[in-house]
PDB file of C-alpha atoms in Angstrom:
ATOM      1  CA  ASN A  20     117.236 109.767 154.009  1.00  0.00           C
ATOM      2  CA  ASP A  21     116.012 107.787 151.262  1.00  0.00           C
ATOM      3  CA  ASN A  22     118.628 104.914 151.214  1.00  0.00           C
ATOM      4  CA  ASP A  23     119.493 105.044 147.574  1.00  0.00           C
ATOM      5  CA  GLY A  24     123.398 104.880 148.558  1.00  0.00           C
ATOM      6  CA  PHE A  25     123.969 108.407 147.733  1.00  0.00           C
ATOM      7  CA  GLY A  26     123.927 111.222 150.055  1.00  0.00           C
ATOM      8  CA  ASN A  27     123.484 115.029 150.094  1.00  0.00           C
ATOM      9  CA  ALA A  28     127.099 116.694 150.575  1.00  0.00           C
ATOM     10  CA  SER A  29     125.444 119.689 152.455  1.00  0.00           C
ATOM     11  CA  PHE A  30     124.990 116.996 155.543  1.00  0.00           C
ATOM     12  CA  SER A  31     128.378 115.641 156.309  1.00  0.00           C
ATOM     13  CA  GLN A  32     130.056 114.067 159.248  1.00  0.00           C
ATOM     14  CA  ARG A  33     134.024 113.220 159.524  1.00  0.00           C
ATOM     15  CA  SER A  34     134.928 110.026 160.880  1.00  0.00           C
ATOM     16  CA  CYS A  35     137.982 107.779 161.380  1.00  0.00           C
ATOM     17  CA  SER A  36     136.113 104.570 160.807  1.00  0.00           C
ATOM     18  CA  PRO A  37     136.163 102.876 157.245  1.00  0.00           C
ATOM     19  CA  ALA A  38     132.438 102.432 157.709  1.00  0.00           C
ATOM     20  CA  ALA A  39     130.146 105.408 157.302  1.00  0.00           C
ATOM     21  CA  PRO A  40     128.295 106.101 160.548  1.00  0.00           C
ATOM     22  CA  ALA A  41     124.657 105.314 160.670  1.00  0.00           C
ATOM     23  CA  GLY A  42     122.589 107.366 158.563  1.00  0.00           C
ATOM     24  CA  PHE A  43     125.344 108.355 156.352  1.00  0.00           C
ATOM     25  CA  VAL A  44     127.013 106.899 153.222  1.00  0.00           C
ATOM     26  CA  SER A  45     130.521 107.449 151.469  1.00  0.00           C
ATOM     27  CA  ILE A  46     129.157 108.595 147.999  1.00  0.00           C
ATOM     28  CA  ALA A  47     127.614 112.050 147.842  1.00  0.00           C
ATOM     29  CA  GLY A  48     126.000 113.809 144.651  1.00  0.00           C
ATOM     30  CA  ASP A  49     122.298 113.233 145.532  1.00  0.00           C
ATOM     31  CA  CYS A  50     120.488 116.150 144.432  1.00  0.00           C
ATOM     32  CA  ASN A  51     117.198 115.013 146.259  1.00  0.00           C
ATOM     33  CA  ASP A  52     117.730 112.922 149.214  1.00  0.00           C
ATOM     34  CA  ASP A  53     114.091 112.510 149.897  1.00  0.00           C
ATOM     35  CA  GLU A  54     113.337 110.706 146.699  1.00  0.00           C
ATOM     36  CA  PRO A  55     115.262 107.194 146.054  1.00  0.00           C
ATOM     37  CA  GLY A  56     114.592 107.294 142.249  1.00  0.00           C
ATOM     38  CA  ILE A  57     116.826 110.512 142.228  1.00  0.00           C
ATOM     39  CA  ASN A  58     120.805 110.141 142.424  1.00  0.00           C
ATOM     40  CA  PRO A  59     123.755 110.170 140.302  1.00  0.00           C
ATOM     41  CA  GLY A  60     123.342 106.233 139.499  1.00  0.00           C
ATOM     42  CA  GLU A  61     119.931 106.573 137.996  1.00  0.00           C
ATOM     43  CA  ALA A  62     119.226 106.610 134.431  1.00  0.00           C
ATOM     44  CA  GLU A  63     117.770 109.979 133.123  1.00  0.00           C
ATOM     45  CA  ILE A  64     114.034 109.966 131.787  1.00  0.00           C
ATOM     46  CA  PRO A  65     114.356 112.935 129.218  1.00  0.00           C
ATOM     47  CA  CYS A  66     111.819 115.717 129.066  1.00  0.00           C
ATOM     48  CA  ASN A  67     109.817 114.983 132.079  1.00  0.00           C
ATOM     49  CA  ASP A  68     111.508 118.220 133.974  1.00  0.00           C
ATOM     50  CA  ILE A  69     113.160 116.046 136.435  1.00  0.00           C
ATOM     51  CA  ASP A  70     116.599 115.538 136.856  1.00  0.00           C
ATOM     52  CA  GLU A  71     116.996 111.947 137.786  1.00  0.00           C
ATOM     53  CA  ASN A  72     120.730 111.373 137.257  1.00  0.00           C
ATOM     54  CA  CYS A  73     121.695 114.685 139.117  1.00  0.00           C
ATOM     55  CA  ASN A  74     123.828 115.916 136.534  1.00  0.00           C
ATOM     56  CA  GLY A  75     122.935 119.459 137.105  1.00  0.00           C
ATOM     57  CA  ASN A  76     120.334 119.830 134.222  1.00  0.00           C
ATOM     58  CA  ALA A  77     116.852 120.415 135.050  1.00  0.00           C
ATOM     59  CA  ASP A  78     116.258 117.778 132.442  1.00  0.00           C
ATOM     60  CA  ASP A  79     118.007 116.138 129.599  1.00  0.00           C
ATOM     61  CA  PRO A  80     116.474 116.823 126.163  1.00  0.00           C
ATOM     62  CA  LEU A  81     117.576 113.717 124.581  1.00  0.00           C
ATOM     63  CA  LEU A  82     114.931 111.124 123.786  1.00  0.00           C
ATOM     64  CA  GLN A  83     115.577 107.328 123.034  1.00  0.00           C
ATOM     65  CA  PRO A  84     115.675 106.503 119.372  1.00  0.00           C
ATOM     66  CA  LEU A  85     112.405 105.646 117.656  1.00  0.00           C
ATOM     67  CA  ILE A  86     111.682 102.046 116.868  1.00  0.00           C
ATOM     68  CA  VAL A  87     110.809 102.004 113.188  1.00  0.00           C
ATOM     69  CA  THR A  88     109.599  99.572 110.450  1.00  0.00           C
ATOM     70  CA  SER A  89     111.267  99.019 107.132  1.00  0.00           C
ATOM     71  CA  ASP A  90     109.567  97.780 103.961  1.00  0.00           C
ATOM     72  CA  THR A  91     110.255  95.406 100.851  1.00  0.00           C
ATOM     73  CA  ILE A  92     108.964  95.972  97.431  1.00  0.00           C
ATOM     74  CA  CYS A  93     108.928  95.252  93.845  1.00  0.00           C
ATOM     75  CA  PRO A  94     110.068  98.023  91.288  1.00  0.00           C
ATOM     76  CA  GLY A  95     107.091  99.933  90.301  1.00  0.00           C
ATOM     77  CA  GLU A  96     105.594  99.776  93.834  1.00  0.00           C
ATOM     78  CA  GLY A  97     105.434 102.470  96.570  1.00  0.00           C
ATOM     79  CA  ALA A  98     106.998 101.728 100.096  1.00  0.00           C
ATOM     80  CA  GLN A  99     105.919 102.764 103.698  1.00  0.00           C
ATOM     81  CA  VAL A 100     108.132 103.146 106.645  1.00  0.00           C
ATOM     82  CA  CYS A 101     106.480 103.885 110.254  1.00  0.00           C
ATOM     83  CA  ALA A 102     107.869 104.904 113.572  1.00  0.00           C
ATOM     84  CA  LEU A 103     105.957 102.820 116.417  1.00  0.00           C
ATOM     85  CA  ASN A 104     106.553 104.584 119.519  1.00  0.00           C
ATOM     86  CA  ALA A 105     106.586 108.288 118.803  1.00  0.00           C
ATOM     87  CA  GLU A 106     104.775 110.398 121.470  1.00  0.00           C
ATOM     88  CA  ARG A 107     106.028 113.692 119.736  1.00  0.00           C
ATOM     89  CA  PHE A 108     106.315 114.882 116.165  1.00  0.00           C
ATOM     90  CA  VAL A 109     108.231 112.681 113.966  1.00  0.00           C
ATOM     91  CA  PHE A 110     110.408 113.791 110.904  1.00  0.00           C
ATOM     92  CA  TRP A 111     112.058 112.046 108.229  1.00  0.00           C
ATOM     93  CA  TYR A 112     115.476 112.591 106.721  1.00  0.00           C
ATOM     94  CA  GLY A 113     117.766 111.155 103.773  1.00  0.00           C
ATOM     95  CA  SER A 114     120.612 111.303 106.260  1.00  0.00           C
ATOM     96  CA  PRO A 115     121.719 110.219 109.737  1.00  0.00           C
ATOM     97  CA  ASP A 116     122.514 113.812 110.618  1.00  0.00           C
ATOM     98  CA  GLY A 117     121.700 116.258 107.570  1.00  0.00           C
ATOM     99  CA  ASP A 118     119.256 118.894 107.305  1.00  0.00           C
ATOM    100  CA  ASP A 119     117.497 117.239 104.376  1.00  0.00           C
ATOM    101  CA  LEU A 120     114.361 116.740 105.695  1.00  0.00           C
ATOM    102  CA  ILE A 121     111.823 114.656 103.179  1.00  0.00           C
ATOM    103  CA  GLY A 122     108.632 114.084 105.184  1.00  0.00           C
ATOM    104  CA  PHE A 123     106.945 114.417 108.477  1.00  0.00           C
ATOM    105  CA  ASP A 124     104.078 111.949 110.386  1.00  0.00           C
ATOM    106  CA  ASP A 125     104.595 108.704 112.236  1.00  0.00           C
ATOM    107  CA  CYS A 126     104.454 106.889 108.719  1.00  0.00           C
ATOM    108  CA  PHE A 127     106.344 108.076 105.644  1.00  0.00           C
ATOM    109  CA  PHE A 128     105.059 106.810 102.173  1.00  0.00           C
ATOM    110  CA  ILE A 129     107.649 106.910  99.380  1.00  0.00           C
ATOM    111  CA  ASN A 130     106.572 107.158  95.834  1.00  0.00           C
ATOM    112  CA  SER A 131     107.526 104.469  93.422  1.00  0.00           C
ATOM    113  CA  ASN A 132     109.522 107.010  91.235  1.00  0.00           C
ATOM    114  CA  GLN A 133     111.928 107.411  94.130  1.00  0.00           C
ATOM    115  CA  LEU A 134     112.531 103.926  94.263  1.00  0.00           C
ATOM    116  CA  VAL A 135     114.206 102.673  91.165  1.00  0.00           C
ATOM    117  CA  ASN A 136     115.628  99.041  90.612  1.00  0.00           C
ATOM    118  CA  ASN A 137     116.436  98.164  86.960  1.00  0.00           C
ATOM    119  CA  GLY A 138     119.254  96.175  87.632  1.00  0.00           C
ATOM    120  CA  PRO A 139     119.699  92.238  88.615  1.00  0.00           C
ATOM    121  CA  VAL A 140     120.333  92.604  92.507  1.00  0.00           C
ATOM    122  CA  PRO A 141     118.277  94.152  95.249  1.00  0.00           C
ATOM    123  CA  VAL A 142     118.685  98.025  95.992  1.00  0.00           C
ATOM    124  CA  THR A 143     118.449  99.654  99.319  1.00  0.00           C
ATOM    125  CA  TYR A 144     117.191 102.976 100.052  1.00  0.00           C
ATOM    126  CA  THR A 145     117.631 104.237 103.569  1.00  0.00           C
ATOM    127  CA  PHE A 146     115.567 106.869 105.550  1.00  0.00           C
ATOM    128  CA  TYR A 147     116.007 108.306 108.993  1.00  0.00           C
ATOM    129  CA  ALA A 148     113.324 109.207 111.751  1.00  0.00           C
ATOM    130  CA  GLU A 149     113.852 111.914 114.515  1.00  0.00           C
ATOM    131  CA  GLU A 150     111.274 112.669 117.185  1.00  0.00           C
ATOM    132  CA  SER A 151     111.154 116.223 118.280  1.00  0.00           C
ATOM    133  CA  ASP A 152     108.686 118.652 119.831  1.00  0.00           C
ATOM    134  CA  GLY A 153     111.267 121.686 119.584  1.00  0.00           C
ATOM    135  CA  LEU A 154     112.387 121.064 122.974  1.00  0.00           C
ATOM    136  CA  CYS A 155     113.266 117.293 123.390  1.00  0.00           C
ATOM    137  CA  THR A 156     114.682 115.767 120.158  1.00  0.00           C
ATOM    138  CA  SER A 157     115.800 111.898 119.570  1.00  0.00           C
ATOM    139  CA  ALA A 158     119.664 111.453 120.672  1.00  0.00           C
ATOM    140  CA  THR A 159     120.154 109.679 117.096  1.00  0.00           C
ATOM    141  CA  ARG A 160     117.999 109.060 114.019  1.00  0.00           C
ATOM    142  CA  SER A 161     116.460 105.650 113.706  1.00  0.00           C
ATOM    143  CA  GLU A 162     117.305 103.913 110.194  1.00  0.00           C
ATOM    144  CA  ALA A 163     114.553 102.525 108.056  1.00  0.00           C
ATOM    145  CA  THR A 164     115.082 100.685 105.033  1.00  0.00           C
ATOM    146  CA  VAL A 165     113.292  99.952 101.603  1.00  0.00           C
ATOM    147  CA  VAL A 166     114.586  97.044  99.670  1.00  0.00           C
ATOM    148  CA  VAL A 167     113.453  96.982  96.027  1.00  0.00           C
ATOM    149  CA  ASN A 168     113.928  93.732  94.802  1.00  0.00           C
ATOM    150  CA  PRO A 169     114.652  93.089  91.051  1.00  0.00           C
ATOM    151  CA  ARG A 170     112.117  92.322  88.513  1.00  0.00           C
ATOM    152  CA  PRO A 171     112.462  89.615  85.794  1.00  0.00           C
ATOM    153  CA  ASP A 172     113.389  90.926  82.582  1.00  0.00           C
ATOM    154  CA  ILE A 173     111.951  88.085  80.467  1.00  0.00           C
ATOM    155  CA  ASN A 174     112.450  87.552  76.576  1.00  0.00           C
ATOM    156  CA  LEU A 175     110.864  84.543  74.550  1.00  0.00           C
ATOM    157  CA  LEU A 176     113.700  83.036  72.323  1.00  0.00           C
ATOM    158  CA  ASP A 177     111.499  80.783  70.288  1.00  0.00           C
ATOM    159  CA  ASP A 178     108.817  81.018  67.491  1.00  0.00           C
ATOM    160  CA  PRO A 179     106.633  77.960  68.308  1.00  0.00           C
ATOM    161  CA  GLU A 180     104.517  76.369  65.806  1.00  0.00           C
ATOM    162  CA  ILE A 181     102.948  73.137  65.349  1.00  0.00           C
ATOM    163  CA  CYS A 182     100.675  71.289  62.797  1.00  0.00           C
ATOM    164  CA  LEU A 183      96.948  70.947  63.033  1.00  0.00           C
ATOM    165  CA  GLY A 184      96.177  67.989  65.361  1.00  0.00           C
ATOM    166  CA  GLN A 185      99.415  68.262  67.347  1.00  0.00           C
ATOM    167  CA  SER A 186     100.021  68.991  70.922  1.00  0.00           C
ATOM    168  CA  PHE A 187     102.409  71.221  72.257  1.00  0.00           C
ATOM    169  CA  ASP A 188     104.224  71.573  75.713  1.00  0.00           C
ATOM    170  CA  LEU A 189     104.608  75.199  76.748  1.00  0.00           C
ATOM    171  CA  ASN A 190     107.178  73.923  79.137  1.00  0.00           C
ATOM    172  CA  SER A 191     109.352  73.441  76.193  1.00  0.00           C
ATOM    173  CA  LEU A 192     109.796  76.877  75.377  1.00  0.00           C
ATOM    174  CA  THR A 193     113.081  78.628  76.131  1.00  0.00           C
ATOM    175  CA  PHE A 194     113.035  82.074  78.078  1.00  0.00           C
ATOM    176  CA  GLU A 195     116.131  84.613  78.823  1.00  0.00           C
ATOM    177  CA  ASP A 196     115.931  86.431  82.129  1.00  0.00           C
ATOM    178  CA  ASN A 197     118.378  89.551  81.668  1.00  0.00           C
ATOM    179  CA  ASN A 198     118.171  90.116  85.436  1.00  0.00           C
ATOM    180  CA  PHE A 199     119.004  86.445  86.104  1.00  0.00           C
ATOM    181  CA  THR A 200     116.201  86.329  89.116  1.00  0.00           C
ATOM    182  CA  GLY A 201     115.702  82.655  89.109  1.00  0.00           C
ATOM    183  CA  SER A 202     112.067  83.301  88.390  1.00  0.00           C
ATOM    184  CA  THR A 203     109.399  80.589  87.931  1.00  0.00           C
ATOM    185  CA  ILE A 204     107.192  80.777  84.886  1.00  0.00           C
ATOM    186  CA  SER A 205     103.457  79.923  84.387  1.00  0.00           C
ATOM    187  CA  PHE A 206     101.250  80.204  81.609  1.00  0.00           C
ATOM    188  CA  HIS A 207      97.926  81.907  81.302  1.00  0.00           C
ATOM    189  CA  SER A 208      94.955  82.337  78.880  1.00  0.00           C
ATOM    190  CA  GLY A 209      94.546  86.008  79.220  1.00  0.00           C
ATOM    191  CA  PHE A 210      96.458  89.488  79.996  1.00  0.00           C
ATOM    192  CA  PRO A 211      97.057  90.664  82.383  1.00  0.00           C
ATOM    193  CA  THR A 212      98.138  87.495  83.862  1.00  0.00           C
ATOM    194  CA  SER A 213      96.346  86.391  87.175  1.00  0.00           C
ATOM    195  CA  ALA A 214      95.622  83.161  89.320  1.00  0.00           C
ATOM    196  CA  ALA A 215      92.093  83.163  87.600  1.00  0.00           C
ATOM    197  CA  ASN A 216      93.542  82.998  83.952  1.00  0.00           C
ATOM    198  CA  GLN A 217      96.457  80.626  84.732  1.00  0.00           C
ATOM    199  CA  LEU A 218      96.086  77.584  82.516  1.00  0.00           C
ATOM    200  CA  ASP A 219      95.255  74.114  84.120  1.00  0.00           C
ATOM    201  CA  THR A 220      97.795  72.334  82.153  1.00  0.00           C
ATOM    202  CA  ASN A 221     100.728  73.473  79.925  1.00  0.00           C
ATOM    203  CA  ILE A 222     100.145  70.860  77.196  1.00  0.00           C
ATOM    204  CA  VAL A 223      97.994  72.672  74.556  1.00  0.00           C
ATOM    205  CA  SER A 224      96.091  71.562  71.239  1.00  0.00           C
ATOM    206  CA  PRO A 225      94.874  74.600  69.451  1.00  0.00           C
ATOM    207  CA  THR A 226      93.080  74.202  66.292  1.00  0.00           C
ATOM    208  CA  SER A 227      94.121  77.871  65.163  1.00  0.00           C
ATOM    209  CA  ASN A 228      96.780  80.212  65.738  1.00  0.00           C
ATOM    210  CA  THR A 229      96.384  81.101  69.635  1.00  0.00           C
ATOM    211  CA  THR A 230      97.827  83.886  71.665  1.00  0.00           C
ATOM    212  CA  TYR A 231      99.135  82.583  75.243  1.00  0.00           C
ATOM    213  CA  TYR A 232     100.765  84.490  77.813  1.00  0.00           C
ATOM    214  CA  PHE A 233     103.477  84.051  80.367  1.00  0.00           C
ATOM    215  CA  ARG A 234     104.192  85.378  83.744  1.00  0.00           C
ATOM    216  CA  ALA A 235     107.613  85.144  85.365  1.00  0.00           C
ATOM    217  CA  THR A 236     107.834  85.555  89.369  1.00  0.00           C
ATOM    218  CA  THR A 237     110.637  85.541  91.680  1.00  0.00           C
ATOM    219  CA  THR A 238     110.631  84.194  95.209  1.00  0.00           C
ATOM    220  CA  GLY A 239     109.729  87.804  96.354  1.00  0.00           C
ATOM    221  CA  GLY A 240     106.788  88.100  94.275  1.00  0.00           C
ATOM    222  CA  CYS A 241     108.010  90.367  91.395  1.00  0.00           C
ATOM    223  CA  TYR A 242     107.083  89.432  88.083  1.00  0.00           C
ATOM    224  CA  ASP A 243     107.169  90.183  84.320  1.00  0.00           C
ATOM    225  CA  GLU A 244     104.806  89.196  81.888  1.00  0.00           C
ATOM    226  CA  GLY A 245     104.170  89.100  78.333  1.00  0.00           C
ATOM    227  CA  GLY A 246     102.544  87.192  75.400  1.00  0.00           C
ATOM    228  CA  PHE A 247     103.295  85.259  72.029  1.00  0.00           C
ATOM    229  CA  VAL A 248     101.270  83.431  69.221  1.00  0.00           C
ATOM    230  CA  LEU A 249     101.456  79.571  68.843  1.00  0.00           C
ATOM    231  CA  GLU A 250     100.965  79.001  65.153  1.00  0.00           C
ATOM    232  CA  VAL A 251      98.871  76.114  63.654  1.00  0.00           C
ATOM    233  CA  ASN A 252      99.896  75.196  60.247  1.00  0.00           C
ATOM    234  CA  LYS A 253      96.875  73.299  58.704  1.00  0.00           C
ATOM    235  CA  GLY A 254      98.830  72.132  55.611  1.00  0.00           C
ATOM    236  CA  THR A 255      97.889  71.963  52.059  1.00  0.00           C
ATOM    237  CA  ALA A 256      94.853  70.111  50.706  1.00  0.00           C
ATOM    238  CA  LEU A 257      95.817  67.336  48.368  1.00  0.00           C
ATOM    239  CA  THR A 258      93.958  65.867  45.407  1.00  0.00           C
ATOM    240  CA  PHE A 259      94.757  62.677  43.458  1.00  0.00           C
ATOM    241  CA  SER A 260      93.906  62.019  39.876  1.00  0.00           C
TER     242      SER A 260
END
């Protein structure tokens, strides 16, 4: 009746012809021959109280997996992962199929103390989102990741000093990064370091002992910072007799 290529087995006709008679088809299984969008070849739309695929269930309770976001952070920061297309409650788990519920809501915030990276390589934490209203549930949980990039662990190996009247190139200092992050060093006049207190030039000529600060920043924006004193030796006054 609905011309969707599937027929109702309750209305049949025997034929010796290889082609089905007019008004009939050779494939049965249509559970609603008045609706072309309902037949065994249709994809099931879950949780709408309609059996689109004629599989015998009044409705299939499995939802499509959620679309989720991930996050990338530095050590000491919190992270947030979100489900973007949820129409029901969203539950977050620590495993793809366990009962280890750790949060709920469309977005899930993870505290920094749960996202540790004390080493030289990125560390990935994985969380799983499931949509459910108690009747209909995601067919599979969606995986969201939080990547914690390494932070530089910088040490200054020098004890810099100059004589009064001399200049000093801060770029000549030797630093060691225990995490081998390949960070870039900038120099600053204040602490905490920022763009506002970054030195315009790395050639300095202090007239007395002066504290300078350094900031080591990775391509991912993670940084370490510290300070040192550039000693200025004024020498000993000489007298002639």
